[in-house]
JSON list of C-alpha atoms in Angstrom, two decimals:
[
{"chain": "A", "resi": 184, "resn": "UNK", "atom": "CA", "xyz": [0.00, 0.00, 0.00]},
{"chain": "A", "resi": 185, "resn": "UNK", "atom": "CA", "xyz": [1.37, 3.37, -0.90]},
{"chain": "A", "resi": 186, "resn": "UNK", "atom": "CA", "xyz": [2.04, 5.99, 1.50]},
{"chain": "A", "resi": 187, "resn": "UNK", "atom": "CA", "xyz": [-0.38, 8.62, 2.37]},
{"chain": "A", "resi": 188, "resn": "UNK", "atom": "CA", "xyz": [-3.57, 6.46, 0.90]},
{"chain": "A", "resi": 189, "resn": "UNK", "atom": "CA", "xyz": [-6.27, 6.16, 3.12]},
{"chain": "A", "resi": 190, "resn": "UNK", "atom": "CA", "xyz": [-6.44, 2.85, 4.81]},
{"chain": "A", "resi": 191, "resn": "UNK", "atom": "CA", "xyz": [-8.94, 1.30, 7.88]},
{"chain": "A", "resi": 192, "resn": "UNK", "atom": "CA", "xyz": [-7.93, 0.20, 11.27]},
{"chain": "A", "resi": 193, "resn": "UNK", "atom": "CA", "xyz": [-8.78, -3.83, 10.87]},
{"chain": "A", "resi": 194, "resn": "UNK", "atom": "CA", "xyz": [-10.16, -3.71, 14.26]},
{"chain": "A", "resi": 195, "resn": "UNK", "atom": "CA", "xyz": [-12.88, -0.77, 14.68]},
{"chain": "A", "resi": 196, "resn": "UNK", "atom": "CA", "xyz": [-12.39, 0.56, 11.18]},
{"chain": "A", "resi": 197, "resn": "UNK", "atom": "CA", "xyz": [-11.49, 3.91, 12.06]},
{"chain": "A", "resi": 198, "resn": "UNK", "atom": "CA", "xyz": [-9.97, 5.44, 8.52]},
{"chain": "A", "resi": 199, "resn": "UNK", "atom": "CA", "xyz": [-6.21, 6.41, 8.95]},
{"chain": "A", "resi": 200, "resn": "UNK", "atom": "CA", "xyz": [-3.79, 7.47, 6.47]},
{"chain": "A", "resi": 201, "resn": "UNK", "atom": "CA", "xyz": [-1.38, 4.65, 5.52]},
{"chain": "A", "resi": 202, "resn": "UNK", "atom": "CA", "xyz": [2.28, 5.12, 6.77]},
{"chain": "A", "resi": 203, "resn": "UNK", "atom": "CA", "xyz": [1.50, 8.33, 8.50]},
{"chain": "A", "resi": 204, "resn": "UNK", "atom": "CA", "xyz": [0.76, 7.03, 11.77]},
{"chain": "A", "resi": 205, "resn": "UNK", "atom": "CA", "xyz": [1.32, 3.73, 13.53]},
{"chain": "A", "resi": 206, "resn": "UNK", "atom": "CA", "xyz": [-1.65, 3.53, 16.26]},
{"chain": "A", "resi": 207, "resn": "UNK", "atom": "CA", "xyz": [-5.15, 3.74, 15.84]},
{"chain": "A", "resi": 208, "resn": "UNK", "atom": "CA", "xyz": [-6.39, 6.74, 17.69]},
{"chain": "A", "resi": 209, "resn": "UNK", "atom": "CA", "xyz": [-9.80, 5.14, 18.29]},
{"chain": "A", "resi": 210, "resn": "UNK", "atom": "CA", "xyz": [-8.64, 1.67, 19.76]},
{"chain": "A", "resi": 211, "resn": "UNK", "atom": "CA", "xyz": [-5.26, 1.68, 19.92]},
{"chain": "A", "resi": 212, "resn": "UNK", "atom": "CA", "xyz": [-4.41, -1.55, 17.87]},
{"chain": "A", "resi": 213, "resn": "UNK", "atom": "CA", "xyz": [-0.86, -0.92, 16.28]},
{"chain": "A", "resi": 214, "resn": "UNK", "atom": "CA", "xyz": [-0.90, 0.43, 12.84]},
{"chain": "A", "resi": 215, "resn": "UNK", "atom": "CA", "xyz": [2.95, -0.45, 11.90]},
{"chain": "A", "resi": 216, "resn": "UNK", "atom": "CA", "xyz": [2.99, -2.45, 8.64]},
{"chain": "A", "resi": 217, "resn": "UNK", "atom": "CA", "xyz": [5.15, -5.39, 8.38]},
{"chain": "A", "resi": 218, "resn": "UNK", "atom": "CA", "xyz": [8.78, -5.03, 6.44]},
{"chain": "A", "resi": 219, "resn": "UNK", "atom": "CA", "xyz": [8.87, -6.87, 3.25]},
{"chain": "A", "resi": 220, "resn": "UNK", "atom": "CA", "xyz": [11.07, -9.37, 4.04]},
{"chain": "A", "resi": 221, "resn": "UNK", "atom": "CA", "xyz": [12.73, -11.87, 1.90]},
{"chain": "A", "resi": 222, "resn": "UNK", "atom": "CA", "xyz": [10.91, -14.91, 0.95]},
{"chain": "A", "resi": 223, "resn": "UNK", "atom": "CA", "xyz": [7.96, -13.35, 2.89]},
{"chain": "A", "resi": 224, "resn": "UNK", "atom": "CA", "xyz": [6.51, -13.46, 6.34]},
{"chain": "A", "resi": 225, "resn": "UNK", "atom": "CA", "xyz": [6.71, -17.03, 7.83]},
{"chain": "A", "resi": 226, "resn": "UNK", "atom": "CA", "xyz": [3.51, -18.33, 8.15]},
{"chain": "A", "resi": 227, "resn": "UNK", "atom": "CA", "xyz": [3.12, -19.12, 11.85]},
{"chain": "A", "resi": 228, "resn": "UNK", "atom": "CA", "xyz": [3.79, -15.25, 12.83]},
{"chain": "A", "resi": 229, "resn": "UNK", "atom": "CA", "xyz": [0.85, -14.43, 9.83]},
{"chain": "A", "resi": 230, "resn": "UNK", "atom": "CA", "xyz": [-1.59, -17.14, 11.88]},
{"chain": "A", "resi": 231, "resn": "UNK", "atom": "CA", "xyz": [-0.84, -15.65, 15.69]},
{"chain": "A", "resi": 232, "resn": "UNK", "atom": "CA", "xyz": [-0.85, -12.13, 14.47]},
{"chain": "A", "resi": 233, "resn": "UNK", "atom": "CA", "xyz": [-4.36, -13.08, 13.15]},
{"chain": "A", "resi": 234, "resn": "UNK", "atom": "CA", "xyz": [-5.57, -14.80, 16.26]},
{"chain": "A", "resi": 235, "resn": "UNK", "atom": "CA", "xyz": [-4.64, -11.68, 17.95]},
{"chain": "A", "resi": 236, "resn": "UNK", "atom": "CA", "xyz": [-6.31, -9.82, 15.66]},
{"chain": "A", "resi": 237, "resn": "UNK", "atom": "CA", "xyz": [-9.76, -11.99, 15.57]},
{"chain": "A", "resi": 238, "resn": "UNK", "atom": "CA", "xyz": [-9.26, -11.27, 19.76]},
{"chain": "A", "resi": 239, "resn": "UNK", "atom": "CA", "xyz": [-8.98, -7.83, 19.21]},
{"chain": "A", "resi": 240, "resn": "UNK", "atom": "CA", "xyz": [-12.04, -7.60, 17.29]},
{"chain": "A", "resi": 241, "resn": "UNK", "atom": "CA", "xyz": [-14.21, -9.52, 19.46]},
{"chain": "A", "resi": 242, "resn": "UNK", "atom": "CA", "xyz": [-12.98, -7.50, 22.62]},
{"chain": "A", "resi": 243, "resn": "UNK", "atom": "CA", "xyz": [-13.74, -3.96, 20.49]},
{"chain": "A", "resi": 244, "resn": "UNK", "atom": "CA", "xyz": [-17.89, -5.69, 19.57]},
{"chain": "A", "resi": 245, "resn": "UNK", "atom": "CA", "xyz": [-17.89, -6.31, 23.09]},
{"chain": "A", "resi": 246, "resn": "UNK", "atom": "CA", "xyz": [-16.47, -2.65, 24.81]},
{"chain": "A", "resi": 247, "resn": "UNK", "atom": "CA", "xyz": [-18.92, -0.77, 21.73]},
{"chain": "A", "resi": 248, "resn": "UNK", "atom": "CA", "xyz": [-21.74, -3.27, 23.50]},
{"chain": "A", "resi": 249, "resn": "UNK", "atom": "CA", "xyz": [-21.05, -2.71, 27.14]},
{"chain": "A", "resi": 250, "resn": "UNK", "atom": "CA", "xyz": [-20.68, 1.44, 26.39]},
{"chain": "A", "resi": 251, "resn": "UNK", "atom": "CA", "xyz": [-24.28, 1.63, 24.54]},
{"chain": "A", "resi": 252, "resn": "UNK", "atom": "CA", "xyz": [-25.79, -0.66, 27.52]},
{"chain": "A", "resi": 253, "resn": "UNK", "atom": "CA", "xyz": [-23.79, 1.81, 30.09]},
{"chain": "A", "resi": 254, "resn": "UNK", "atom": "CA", "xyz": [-25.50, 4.47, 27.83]},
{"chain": "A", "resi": 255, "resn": "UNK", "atom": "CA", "xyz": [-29.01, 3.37, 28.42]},
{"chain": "A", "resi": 256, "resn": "UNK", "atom": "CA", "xyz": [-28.82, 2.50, 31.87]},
{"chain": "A", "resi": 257, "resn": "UNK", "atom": "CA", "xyz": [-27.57, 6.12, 32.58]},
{"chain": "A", "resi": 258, "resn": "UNK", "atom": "CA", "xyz": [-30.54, 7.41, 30.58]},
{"chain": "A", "resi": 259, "resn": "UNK", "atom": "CA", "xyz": [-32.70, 5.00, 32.41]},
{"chain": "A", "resi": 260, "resn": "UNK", "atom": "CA", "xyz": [-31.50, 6.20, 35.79]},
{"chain": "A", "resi": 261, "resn": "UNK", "atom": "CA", "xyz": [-31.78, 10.04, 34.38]},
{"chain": "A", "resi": 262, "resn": "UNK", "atom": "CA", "xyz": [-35.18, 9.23, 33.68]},
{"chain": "A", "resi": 263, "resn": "UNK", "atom": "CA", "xyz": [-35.96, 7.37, 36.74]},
{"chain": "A", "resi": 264, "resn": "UNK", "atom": "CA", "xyz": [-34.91, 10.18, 39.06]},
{"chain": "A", "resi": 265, "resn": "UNK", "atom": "CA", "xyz": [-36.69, 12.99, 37.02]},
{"chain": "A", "resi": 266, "resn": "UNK", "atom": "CA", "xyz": [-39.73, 11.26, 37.36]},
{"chain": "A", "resi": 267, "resn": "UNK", "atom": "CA", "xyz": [-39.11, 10.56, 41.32]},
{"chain": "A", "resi": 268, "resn": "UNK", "atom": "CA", "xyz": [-38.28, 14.28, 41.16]},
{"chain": "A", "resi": 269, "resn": "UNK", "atom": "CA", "xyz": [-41.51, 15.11, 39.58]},
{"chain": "A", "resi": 270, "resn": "UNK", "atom": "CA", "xyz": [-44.11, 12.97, 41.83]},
{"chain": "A", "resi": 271, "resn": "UNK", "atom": "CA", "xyz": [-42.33, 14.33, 45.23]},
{"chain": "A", "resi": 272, "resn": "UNK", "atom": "CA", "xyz": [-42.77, 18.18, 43.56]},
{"chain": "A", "resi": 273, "resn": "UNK", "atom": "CA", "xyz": [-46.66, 17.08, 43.10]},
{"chain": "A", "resi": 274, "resn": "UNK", "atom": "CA", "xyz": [-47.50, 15.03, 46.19]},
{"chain": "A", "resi": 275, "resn": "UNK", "atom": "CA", "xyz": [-45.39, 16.38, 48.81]},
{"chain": "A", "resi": 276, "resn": "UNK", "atom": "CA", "xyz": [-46.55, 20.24, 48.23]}
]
């Protein structure tokens, strides 16, 4: 991939310019591309760097998951006390 050209973070799919930077600002997964090497990469680094990579994935669906749950639960509790608020203004006055 040429320098410069717009490229996505393979675990949350933030969109990054290739080369120019070498974490993902969004997650954090590290953004440095392999050096060509001779003969290629061996195989059993490619298959544990993509273990690590399905893990990372799974762990970002999960942390998005828990945050919008957090999210609703705050709104819930928001809600919750505004109406507690609300009865106690009418019934206790």
């Amino acid at each position: 991939m040429a320098k410069n050209q717009m490229a996505n973070c393979p675990v949350c799919g933030t969109e990054y310019s290739y080369g120019t930077i070498n974490v993902c600002q969004t997650c954090g997964w590290d953004l440095t591309p392999y050096p060509e090497v001779l003969g290629g990469i061996p195989k059993s680094v490619l298959q544990k760097e993509q273990t690590k990579l399905t893990w990372a994935r799974e762990m970002w669906v999960q942390l998005q998951l828990q945050s919008k749950i957090m999210s609703f639960e705050a709104r819930g509790i928001v809600a919750y006390y505004d109406w507690a608020f609300r009865f106690c203004l009418f019934r206790c006055h």
